[in-house]
PDB file of C-alpha atoms in Angstrom:
ATOM      1  CA  ASP A   1     -28.303  24.389 -22.271  1.00  0.00           C
ATOM      2  CA  SER A   2     -26.349  21.099 -21.047  1.00  0.00           C
ATOM      3  CA  GLY A   3     -24.037  23.183 -18.878  1.00  0.00           C
ATOM      4  CA  VAL A   4     -20.653  22.132 -21.056  1.00  0.00           C
ATOM      5  CA  THR A   5     -19.349  25.377 -22.580  1.00  0.00           C
ATOM      6  CA  GLN A   6     -17.097  25.516 -25.399  1.00  0.00           C
ATOM      7  CA  THR A   7     -15.327  28.406 -27.306  1.00  0.00           C
ATOM      8  CA  PRO A   8     -15.308  29.302 -29.847  1.00  0.00           C
ATOM      9  CA  LYS A   9     -18.611  28.644 -31.773  1.00  0.00           C
ATOM     10  CA  HIS A  10     -17.106  28.717 -35.359  1.00  0.00           C
ATOM     11  CA  LEU A  11     -13.808  28.896 -36.213  1.00  0.00           C
ATOM     12  CA  ILE A  12     -12.024  29.740 -40.333  1.00  0.00           C
ATOM     13  CA  THR A  13      -8.863  29.169 -40.373  1.00  0.00           C
ATOM     14  CA  ALA A  14      -6.511  28.265 -43.529  1.00  0.00           C
ATOM     15  CA  THR A  15      -4.678  25.232 -44.440  1.00  0.00           C
ATOM     16  CA  GLY A  16      -1.683  24.408 -42.311  1.00  0.00           C
ATOM     17  CA  GLN A  17      -1.967  26.375 -39.020  1.00  0.00           C
ATOM     18  CA  ARG A  18      -2.840  25.488 -35.897  1.00  0.00           C
ATOM     19  CA  VAL A  19      -6.210  25.969 -33.794  1.00  0.00           C
ATOM     20  CA  THR A  20      -7.274  25.575 -30.354  1.00  0.00           C
ATOM     21  CA  LEU A  21     -10.985  24.389 -29.358  1.00  0.00           C
ATOM     22  CA  ARG A  22     -11.893  25.142 -25.507  1.00  0.00           C
ATOM     23  CA  CYS A  23     -13.959  23.198 -23.282  1.00  0.00           C
ATOM     24  CA  SER A  24     -15.202  24.223 -20.108  1.00  0.00           C
ATOM     25  CA  PRO A  25     -17.035  20.859 -18.150  1.00  0.00           C
ATOM     26  CA  ARG A  26     -19.667  20.780 -15.989  1.00  0.00           C
ATOM     27  CA  SER A  27     -19.499  21.740 -12.917  1.00  0.00           C
ATOM     28  CA  GLY A  28     -18.441  18.790 -10.708  1.00  0.00           C
ATOM     29  CA  ASP A  29     -17.578  16.356 -13.724  1.00  0.00           C
ATOM     30  CA  LEU A  30     -14.193  15.281 -14.401  1.00  0.00           C
ATOM     31  CA  SER A  31     -14.092  13.633 -17.309  1.00  0.00           C
ATOM     32  CA  VAL A  32     -14.052  15.303 -21.061  1.00  0.00           C
ATOM     33  CA  TYR A  33     -14.648  13.646 -24.088  1.00  0.00           C
ATOM     34  CA  TRP A  34     -13.688  15.353 -27.243  1.00  0.00           C
ATOM     35  CA  TYR A  35     -15.598  14.051 -30.501  1.00  0.00           C
ATOM     36  CA  GLN A  36     -15.559  15.256 -34.342  1.00  0.00           C
ATOM     37  CA  GLN A  37     -18.696  14.969 -36.440  1.00  0.00           C
ATOM     38  CA  SER A  38     -18.512  15.330 -40.311  1.00  0.00           C
ATOM     39  CA  LEU A  39     -20.582  14.181 -43.188  1.00  0.00           C
ATOM     40  CA  ASP A  40     -18.449  11.322 -44.459  1.00  0.00           C
ATOM     41  CA  GLN A  41     -17.222   9.992 -40.734  1.00  0.00           C
ATOM     42  CA  GLY A  42     -20.010  10.857 -38.633  1.00  0.00           C
ATOM     43  CA  LEU A  43     -19.677  11.218 -35.037  1.00  0.00           C
ATOM     44  CA  GLN A  44     -16.155   9.970 -33.867  1.00  0.00           C
ATOM     45  CA  PHE A  45     -14.522   9.819 -30.813  1.00  0.00           C
ATOM     46  CA  LEU A  46     -11.335  11.678 -30.567  1.00  0.00           C
ATOM     47  CA  ILE A  47      -9.998  11.337 -26.877  1.00  0.00           C
ATOM     48  CA  HIS A  48     -11.081  10.951 -23.300  1.00  0.00           C
ATOM     49  CA  TYR A  49      -9.430  12.652 -20.038  1.00  0.00           C
ATOM     50  CA  TYR A  50     -10.053  12.152 -16.476  1.00  0.00           C
ATOM     51  CA  ASN A  51      -9.035  14.159 -13.580  1.00  0.00           C
ATOM     52  CA  GLY A  52      -6.419  15.488 -15.674  1.00  0.00           C
ATOM     53  CA  GLU A  53      -5.208  12.380 -17.174  1.00  0.00           C
ATOM     54  CA  GLU A  54      -5.169  10.719 -20.243  1.00  0.00           C
ATOM     55  CA  ARG A  55      -7.622   7.802 -20.529  1.00  0.00           C
ATOM     56  CA  ALA A  56      -8.528   6.696 -24.191  1.00  0.00           C
ATOM     57  CA  LYS A  57      -7.643   7.691 -27.414  1.00  0.00           C
ATOM     58  CA  GLY A  58      -9.862   7.182 -30.395  1.00  0.00           C
ATOM     59  CA  ASN A  59      -9.251   7.636 -34.324  1.00  0.00           C
ATOM     60  CA  ILE A  60      -7.277  10.696 -33.583  1.00  0.00           C
ATOM     61  CA  LEU A  61      -4.746  11.928 -35.832  1.00  0.00           C
ATOM     62  CA  GLU A  62      -1.278  12.645 -34.716  1.00  0.00           C
ATOM     63  CA  ARG A  63      -1.252  16.103 -35.817  1.00  0.00           C
ATOM     64  CA  PHE A  64      -4.068  16.382 -32.951  1.00  0.00           C
ATOM     65  CA  SER A  65      -3.456  17.198 -29.192  1.00  0.00           C
ATOM     66  CA  ALA A  66      -5.521  17.752 -25.768  1.00  0.00           C
ATOM     67  CA  GLN A  67      -5.042  18.419 -22.902  1.00  0.00           C
ATOM     68  CA  GLN A  68      -6.794  18.700 -19.473  1.00  0.00           C
ATOM     69  CA  PHE A  69      -5.978  21.057 -16.754  1.00  0.00           C
ATOM     70  CA  PRO A  70      -6.331  21.233 -13.032  1.00  0.00           C
ATOM     71  CA  ASP A  71      -9.290  23.266 -12.936  1.00  0.00           C
ATOM     72  CA  LEU A  72     -10.725  20.853 -15.318  1.00  0.00           C
ATOM     73  CA  HIS A  73     -11.391  22.822 -18.473  1.00  0.00           C
ATOM     74  CA  SER A  74      -9.419  20.740 -21.925  1.00  0.00           C
ATOM     75  CA  GLU A  75      -8.302  22.328 -24.449  1.00  0.00           C
ATOM     76  CA  LEU A  76      -8.084  20.168 -28.122  1.00  0.00           C
ATOM     77  CA  ASN A  77      -5.000  21.536 -30.067  1.00  0.00           C
ATOM     78  CA  LEU A  78      -5.582  21.038 -33.625  1.00  0.00           C
ATOM     79  CA  SER A  79      -1.952  21.363 -35.760  1.00  0.00           C
ATOM     80  CA  SER A  80      -0.758  21.290 -39.591  1.00  0.00           C
ATOM     81  CA  LEU A  81      -4.713  22.224 -40.610  1.00  0.00           C
ATOM     82  CA  GLU A  82      -6.016  20.187 -43.768  1.00  0.00           C
ATOM     83  CA  LEU A  83      -9.320  20.602 -45.509  1.00  0.00           C
ATOM     84  CA  GLY A  84     -10.288  16.952 -44.726  1.00  0.00           C
ATOM     85  CA  ASP A  85     -10.137  18.690 -41.014  1.00  0.00           C
ATOM     86  CA  SER A  86     -13.462  21.182 -41.289  1.00  0.00           C
ATOM     87  CA  ALA A  87     -15.957  19.360 -39.237  1.00  0.00           C
ATOM     88  CA  LEU A  88     -17.600  19.907 -35.785  1.00  0.00           C
ATOM     89  CA  TYR A  89     -15.773  18.905 -32.665  1.00  0.00           C
ATOM     90  CA  PHE A  90     -17.921  18.350 -29.455  1.00  0.00           C
ATOM     91  CA  CYS A  91     -16.755  18.108 -26.318  1.00  0.00           C
ATOM     92  CA  ALA A  92     -18.799  16.262 -23.359  1.00  0.00           C
ATOM     93  CA  SER A  93     -18.144  15.596 -19.553  1.00  0.00           C
ATOM     94  CA  SER A  94     -19.493  13.191 -17.002  1.00  0.00           C
ATOM     95  CA  VAL A  95     -19.137  12.947 -13.511  1.00  0.00           C
ATOM     96  CA  ARG A  96     -16.745   9.796 -13.833  1.00  0.00           C
ATOM     97  CA  SER A  97     -16.073   6.997 -16.148  1.00  0.00           C
ATOM     98  CA  GLY A  98     -16.046   3.498 -16.443  1.00  0.00           C
ATOM     99  CA  GLY A  99     -19.674   2.640 -16.024  1.00  0.00           C
ATOM    100  CA  GLY A 100     -22.907   3.654 -14.862  1.00  0.00           C
ATOM    101  CA  ASP A 101     -25.378   6.286 -14.507  1.00  0.00           C
ATOM    102  CA  THR A 102     -22.156   9.102 -13.524  1.00  0.00           C
ATOM    103  CA  ASP A 103     -20.852   8.621 -16.865  1.00  0.00           C
ATOM    104  CA  THR A 104     -24.012  10.195 -18.441  1.00  0.00           C
ATOM    105  CA  GLN A 105     -21.830  12.437 -21.333  1.00  0.00           C
ATOM    106  CA  TYR A 106     -23.389  15.892 -21.790  1.00  0.00           C
ATOM    107  CA  PHE A 107     -22.636  17.416 -24.778  1.00  0.00           C
ATOM    108  CA  GLY A 108     -21.609  21.064 -25.506  1.00  0.00           C
ATOM    109  CA  PRO A 109     -22.923  22.784 -28.264  1.00  0.00           C
ATOM    110  CA  GLY A 110     -19.435  22.198 -30.515  1.00  0.00           C
ATOM    111  CA  THR A 111     -17.220  24.794 -32.646  1.00  0.00           C
ATOM    112  CA  ARG A 112     -17.637  24.403 -35.691  1.00  0.00           C
ATOM    113  CA  LEU A 113     -14.058  24.486 -38.016  1.00  0.00           C
ATOM    114  CA  THR A 114     -13.742  25.819 -41.267  1.00  0.00           C
ATOM    115  CA  VAL A 115     -10.181  25.248 -43.146  1.00  0.00           C
ATOM    116  CA  LEU A 116     -10.142  26.854 -46.593  1.00  0.00           C
TER     117      LEU A 116
ATOM    118  CA  ALA B   1     -15.561  -4.807 -33.331  1.00  0.00           C
ATOM    119  CA  GLN B   2     -18.378  -2.600 -31.454  1.00  0.00           C
ATOM    120  CA  SER B   3     -20.923  -1.027 -33.621  1.00  0.00           C
ATOM    121  CA  VAL B   4     -24.432   1.024 -33.972  1.00  0.00           C
ATOM    122  CA  THR B   5     -26.345   0.018 -36.539  1.00  0.00           C
ATOM    123  CA  GLN B   6     -29.287   2.681 -37.580  1.00  0.00           C
ATOM    124  CA  PRO B   7     -30.504   1.324 -40.618  1.00  0.00           C
ATOM    125  CA  ASP B   8     -32.834   4.223 -41.745  1.00  0.00           C
ATOM    126  CA  ILE B   9     -30.834   7.201 -43.005  1.00  0.00           C
ATOM    127  CA  HIS B  10     -34.211   9.670 -43.297  1.00  0.00           C
ATOM    128  CA  ILE B  11     -37.915   9.341 -42.420  1.00  0.00           C
ATOM    129  CA  THR B  12     -40.869  11.305 -43.145  1.00  0.00           C
ATOM    130  CA  VAL B  13     -43.437  11.328 -40.953  1.00  0.00           C
ATOM    131  CA  SER B  14     -47.490  13.411 -40.346  1.00  0.00           C
ATOM    132  CA  GLU B  15     -47.299  15.192 -37.550  1.00  0.00           C
ATOM    133  CA  GLY B  16     -50.067  13.722 -35.164  1.00  0.00           C
ATOM    134  CA  ALA B  17     -48.361   9.988 -36.202  1.00  0.00           C
ATOM    135  CA  SER B  18     -46.195   7.843 -34.369  1.00  0.00           C
ATOM    136  CA  LEU B  19     -43.012   7.003 -34.641  1.00  0.00           C
ATOM    137  CA  GLU B  20     -39.944   4.264 -34.305  1.00  0.00           C
ATOM    138  CA  LEU B  21     -36.141   4.867 -34.666  1.00  0.00           C
ATOM    139  CA  ARG B  22     -34.747   1.456 -34.987  1.00  0.00           C
ATOM    140  CA  CYS B  23     -31.075   1.198 -33.321  1.00  0.00           C
ATOM    141  CA  ASN B  24     -28.911  -1.610 -33.584  1.00  0.00           C
ATOM    142  CA  TYR B  25     -25.767  -2.565 -31.439  1.00  0.00           C
ATOM    143  CA  SER B  26     -23.395  -5.422 -31.643  1.00  0.00           C
ATOM    144  CA  TYR B  27     -21.703  -5.844 -28.530  1.00  0.00           C
ATOM    145  CA  GLY B  28     -19.864  -8.397 -26.336  1.00  0.00           C
ATOM    146  CA  ALA B  29     -20.780  -7.213 -22.645  1.00  0.00           C
ATOM    147  CA  THR B  30     -24.134  -5.537 -21.379  1.00  0.00           C
ATOM    148  CA  PRO B  31     -24.561  -2.600 -22.984  1.00  0.00           C
ATOM    149  CA  TYR B  32     -25.291   0.926 -21.586  1.00  0.00           C
ATOM    150  CA  LEU B  33     -27.683   2.712 -24.313  1.00  0.00           C
ATOM    151  CA  PHE B  34     -28.304   5.717 -25.483  1.00  0.00           C
ATOM    152  CA  TRP B  35     -30.501   8.346 -27.889  1.00  0.00           C
ATOM    153  CA  TYR B  36     -29.456  11.740 -28.527  1.00  0.00           C
ATOM    154  CA  VAL B  37     -31.119  13.955 -30.223  1.00  0.00           C
ATOM    155  CA  GLN B  38     -29.619  17.024 -32.683  1.00  0.00           C
ATOM    156  CA  SER B  39     -31.165  20.100 -33.934  1.00  0.00           C
ATOM    157  CA  PRO B  40     -30.050  22.193 -37.365  1.00  0.00           C
ATOM    158  CA  GLY B  41     -26.791  23.956 -35.899  1.00  0.00           C
ATOM    159  CA  GLN B  42     -27.171  22.448 -32.425  1.00  0.00           C
ATOM    160  CA  GLY B  43     -25.748  20.419 -29.974  1.00  0.00           C
ATOM    161  CA  LEU B  44     -26.452  16.570 -28.758  1.00  0.00           C
ATOM    162  CA  GLN B  45     -29.372  16.752 -26.490  1.00  0.00           C
ATOM    163  CA  LEU B  46     -29.638  13.310 -24.057  1.00  0.00           C
ATOM    164  CA  LEU B  47     -33.267  11.745 -24.900  1.00  0.00           C
ATOM    165  CA  LEU B  48     -32.622   8.734 -22.681  1.00  0.00           C
ATOM    166  CA  LYS B  49     -30.186   6.127 -21.583  1.00  0.00           C
ATOM    167  CA  TYR B  50     -30.451   2.172 -20.833  1.00  0.00           C
ATOM    168  CA  PHE B  51     -27.634   1.441 -17.685  1.00  0.00           C
ATOM    169  CA  SER B  52     -29.629  -2.137 -16.387  1.00  0.00           C
ATOM    170  CA  GLY B  53     -33.143  -2.790 -15.197  1.00  0.00           C
ATOM    171  CA  ASP B  54     -36.995  -2.357 -16.575  1.00  0.00           C
ATOM    172  CA  THR B  55     -35.964  -2.736 -20.472  1.00  0.00           C
ATOM    173  CA  LEU B  56     -38.787   0.111 -21.447  1.00  0.00           C
ATOM    174  CA  VAL B  57     -37.329   3.719 -20.600  1.00  0.00           C
ATOM    175  CA  GLN B  58     -39.091   6.833 -20.609  1.00  0.00           C
ATOM    176  CA  GLY B  59     -37.050   9.873 -21.937  1.00  0.00           C
ATOM    177  CA  ILE B  60     -37.733  13.675 -22.334  1.00  0.00           C
ATOM    178  CA  LYS B  61     -40.394  14.968 -25.014  1.00  0.00           C
ATOM    179  CA  GLY B  62     -42.284  12.124 -24.762  1.00  0.00           C
ATOM    180  CA  PHE B  63     -39.910   9.790 -26.491  1.00  0.00           C
ATOM    181  CA  GLU B  64     -39.220   6.084 -24.586  1.00  0.00           C
ATOM    182  CA  ALA B  65     -37.045   3.305 -25.639  1.00  0.00           C
ATOM    183  CA  GLU B  66     -36.840  -0.515 -25.386  1.00  0.00           C
ATOM    184  CA  PHE B  67     -33.875  -2.754 -25.024  1.00  0.00           C
ATOM    185  CA  LYS B  68     -34.446  -6.061 -26.367  1.00  0.00           C
ATOM    186  CA  ARG B  69     -31.485  -8.128 -25.255  1.00  0.00           C
ATOM    187  CA  SER B  70     -32.014 -10.836 -28.138  1.00  0.00           C
ATOM    188  CA  GLN B  71     -32.382  -8.842 -31.302  1.00  0.00           C
ATOM    189  CA  SER B  72     -29.321  -6.280 -29.931  1.00  0.00           C
ATOM    190  CA  SER B  73     -32.010  -3.437 -30.267  1.00  0.00           C
ATOM    191  CA  PHE B  74     -32.914   0.139 -28.852  1.00  0.00           C
ATOM    192  CA  ASN B  75     -35.087   0.981 -30.968  1.00  0.00           C
ATOM    193  CA  LEU B  76     -36.923   4.542 -29.925  1.00  0.00           C
ATOM    194  CA  ARG B  77     -40.427   5.616 -30.405  1.00  0.00           C
ATOM    195  CA  LYS B  78     -42.891   8.344 -29.714  1.00  0.00           C
ATOM    196  CA  PRO B  79     -46.847   7.641 -30.256  1.00  0.00           C
ATOM    197  CA  SER B  80     -47.558  11.259 -31.808  1.00  0.00           C
ATOM    198  CA  VAL B  81     -44.784  13.469 -33.133  1.00  0.00           C
ATOM    199  CA  HIS B  82     -45.134  17.018 -33.221  1.00  0.00           C
ATOM    200  CA  TRP B  83     -43.049  19.549 -35.872  1.00  0.00           C
ATOM    201  CA  SER B  84     -40.513  20.473 -33.123  1.00  0.00           C
ATOM    202  CA  ASP B  85     -39.632  16.875 -33.175  1.00  0.00           C
ATOM    203  CA  ALA B  86     -37.849  17.373 -36.606  1.00  0.00           C
ATOM    204  CA  ALA B  87     -34.048  16.382 -36.217  1.00  0.00           C
ATOM    205  CA  GLU B  88     -31.394  14.087 -36.329  1.00  0.00           C
ATOM    206  CA  TYR B  89     -31.103  11.078 -33.658  1.00  0.00           C
ATOM    207  CA  PHE B  90     -28.104   9.050 -33.062  1.00  0.00           C
ATOM    208  CA  CYS B  91     -27.963   5.680 -31.152  1.00  0.00           C
ATOM    209  CA  ALA B  92     -25.010   5.144 -28.974  1.00  0.00           C
ATOM    210  CA  VAL B  93     -23.487   2.382 -27.436  1.00  0.00           C
ATOM    211  CA  GLY B  94     -20.868   3.157 -23.887  1.00  0.00           C
ATOM    212  CA  LEU B  95     -18.002   1.561 -24.004  1.00  0.00           C
ATOM    213  CA  TYR B  96     -17.073   1.074 -20.821  1.00  0.00           C
ATOM    214  CA  GLY B  97     -15.078  -0.918 -18.515  1.00  0.00           C
ATOM    215  CA  GLY B  98     -11.363  -0.040 -17.517  1.00  0.00           C
ATOM    216  CA  SER B  99     -10.876   3.460 -18.689  1.00  0.00           C
ATOM    217  CA  GLN B 100     -13.125   3.561 -21.283  1.00  0.00           C
ATOM    218  CA  GLY B 101     -15.825   5.319 -21.538  1.00  0.00           C
ATOM    219  CA  ASN B 102     -16.103   6.678 -24.670  1.00  0.00           C
ATOM    220  CA  LEU B 103     -19.481   6.770 -27.237  1.00  0.00           C
ATOM    221  CA  ILE B 104     -19.529   4.649 -30.538  1.00  0.00           C
ATOM    222  CA  PHE B 105     -22.462   6.535 -32.404  1.00  0.00           C
ATOM    223  CA  GLY B 106     -24.959   5.658 -35.158  1.00  0.00           C
ATOM    224  CA  LYS B 107     -24.670   7.437 -38.410  1.00  0.00           C
ATOM    225  CA  GLY B 108     -28.134   8.645 -37.423  1.00  0.00           C
ATOM    226  CA  THR B 109     -31.758   9.181 -38.943  1.00  0.00           C
ATOM    227  CA  LYS B 110     -33.329  12.430 -40.238  1.00  0.00           C
ATOM    228  CA  LEU B 111     -36.522  12.952 -38.699  1.00  0.00           C
ATOM    229  CA  SER B 112     -38.762  15.370 -40.952  1.00  0.00           C
ATOM    230  CA  VAL B 113     -41.891  16.161 -39.838  1.00  0.00           C
ATOM    231  CA  LYS B 114     -44.927  16.949 -42.607  1.00  0.00           C
ATOM    232  CA  PRO B 115     -47.714  19.619 -41.515  1.00  0.00           C
TER     233      PRO B 115
END
């Protein structure tokens, strides 16, 4: 158990809908990262938050957004869902960011999103 | 651009045999390198990491990896594979500097273990 929790574990929804995925980092970790894992694209970085502020964006669609709250949990919002958004979404956390042992990322169990 | 290549998509080894999973990276600066393992239906578990210092790093579950700067490689090894090692293995490079801190992953190598 990494100490990172994600809810829900599974999510099934229809095209055009909006969903919210939740992540609670390990105690003491300030950084939260979101990744998408799909069969065709593999594991891809979406977005990084550090202590409530957005730090970096990867291949995140405009229909997707995220935020990190004062208690450091994070939410990933996916809207206008398409079939191709079906994937496993991981959250990871680290103590800080910028290099070094404190930046080792620990992953949650993931949320499997199925868009029908 | 930074990238990670895992040339072997699928490897099958017999239980008790040795294992080497290959990883090559492309990164301009000193890399931070990681190996993660993903069991079916599970999240990613950190096996080991390299930041600096000794180029041979030990990890959990009897795994080790060797960083070779001249070959831009970070291969994962285990002297004797157990059936429970069957999983998918991902090599990753950490993009650090400025405000960045994300990982770039390889496509993964699926390991099957024959009894």
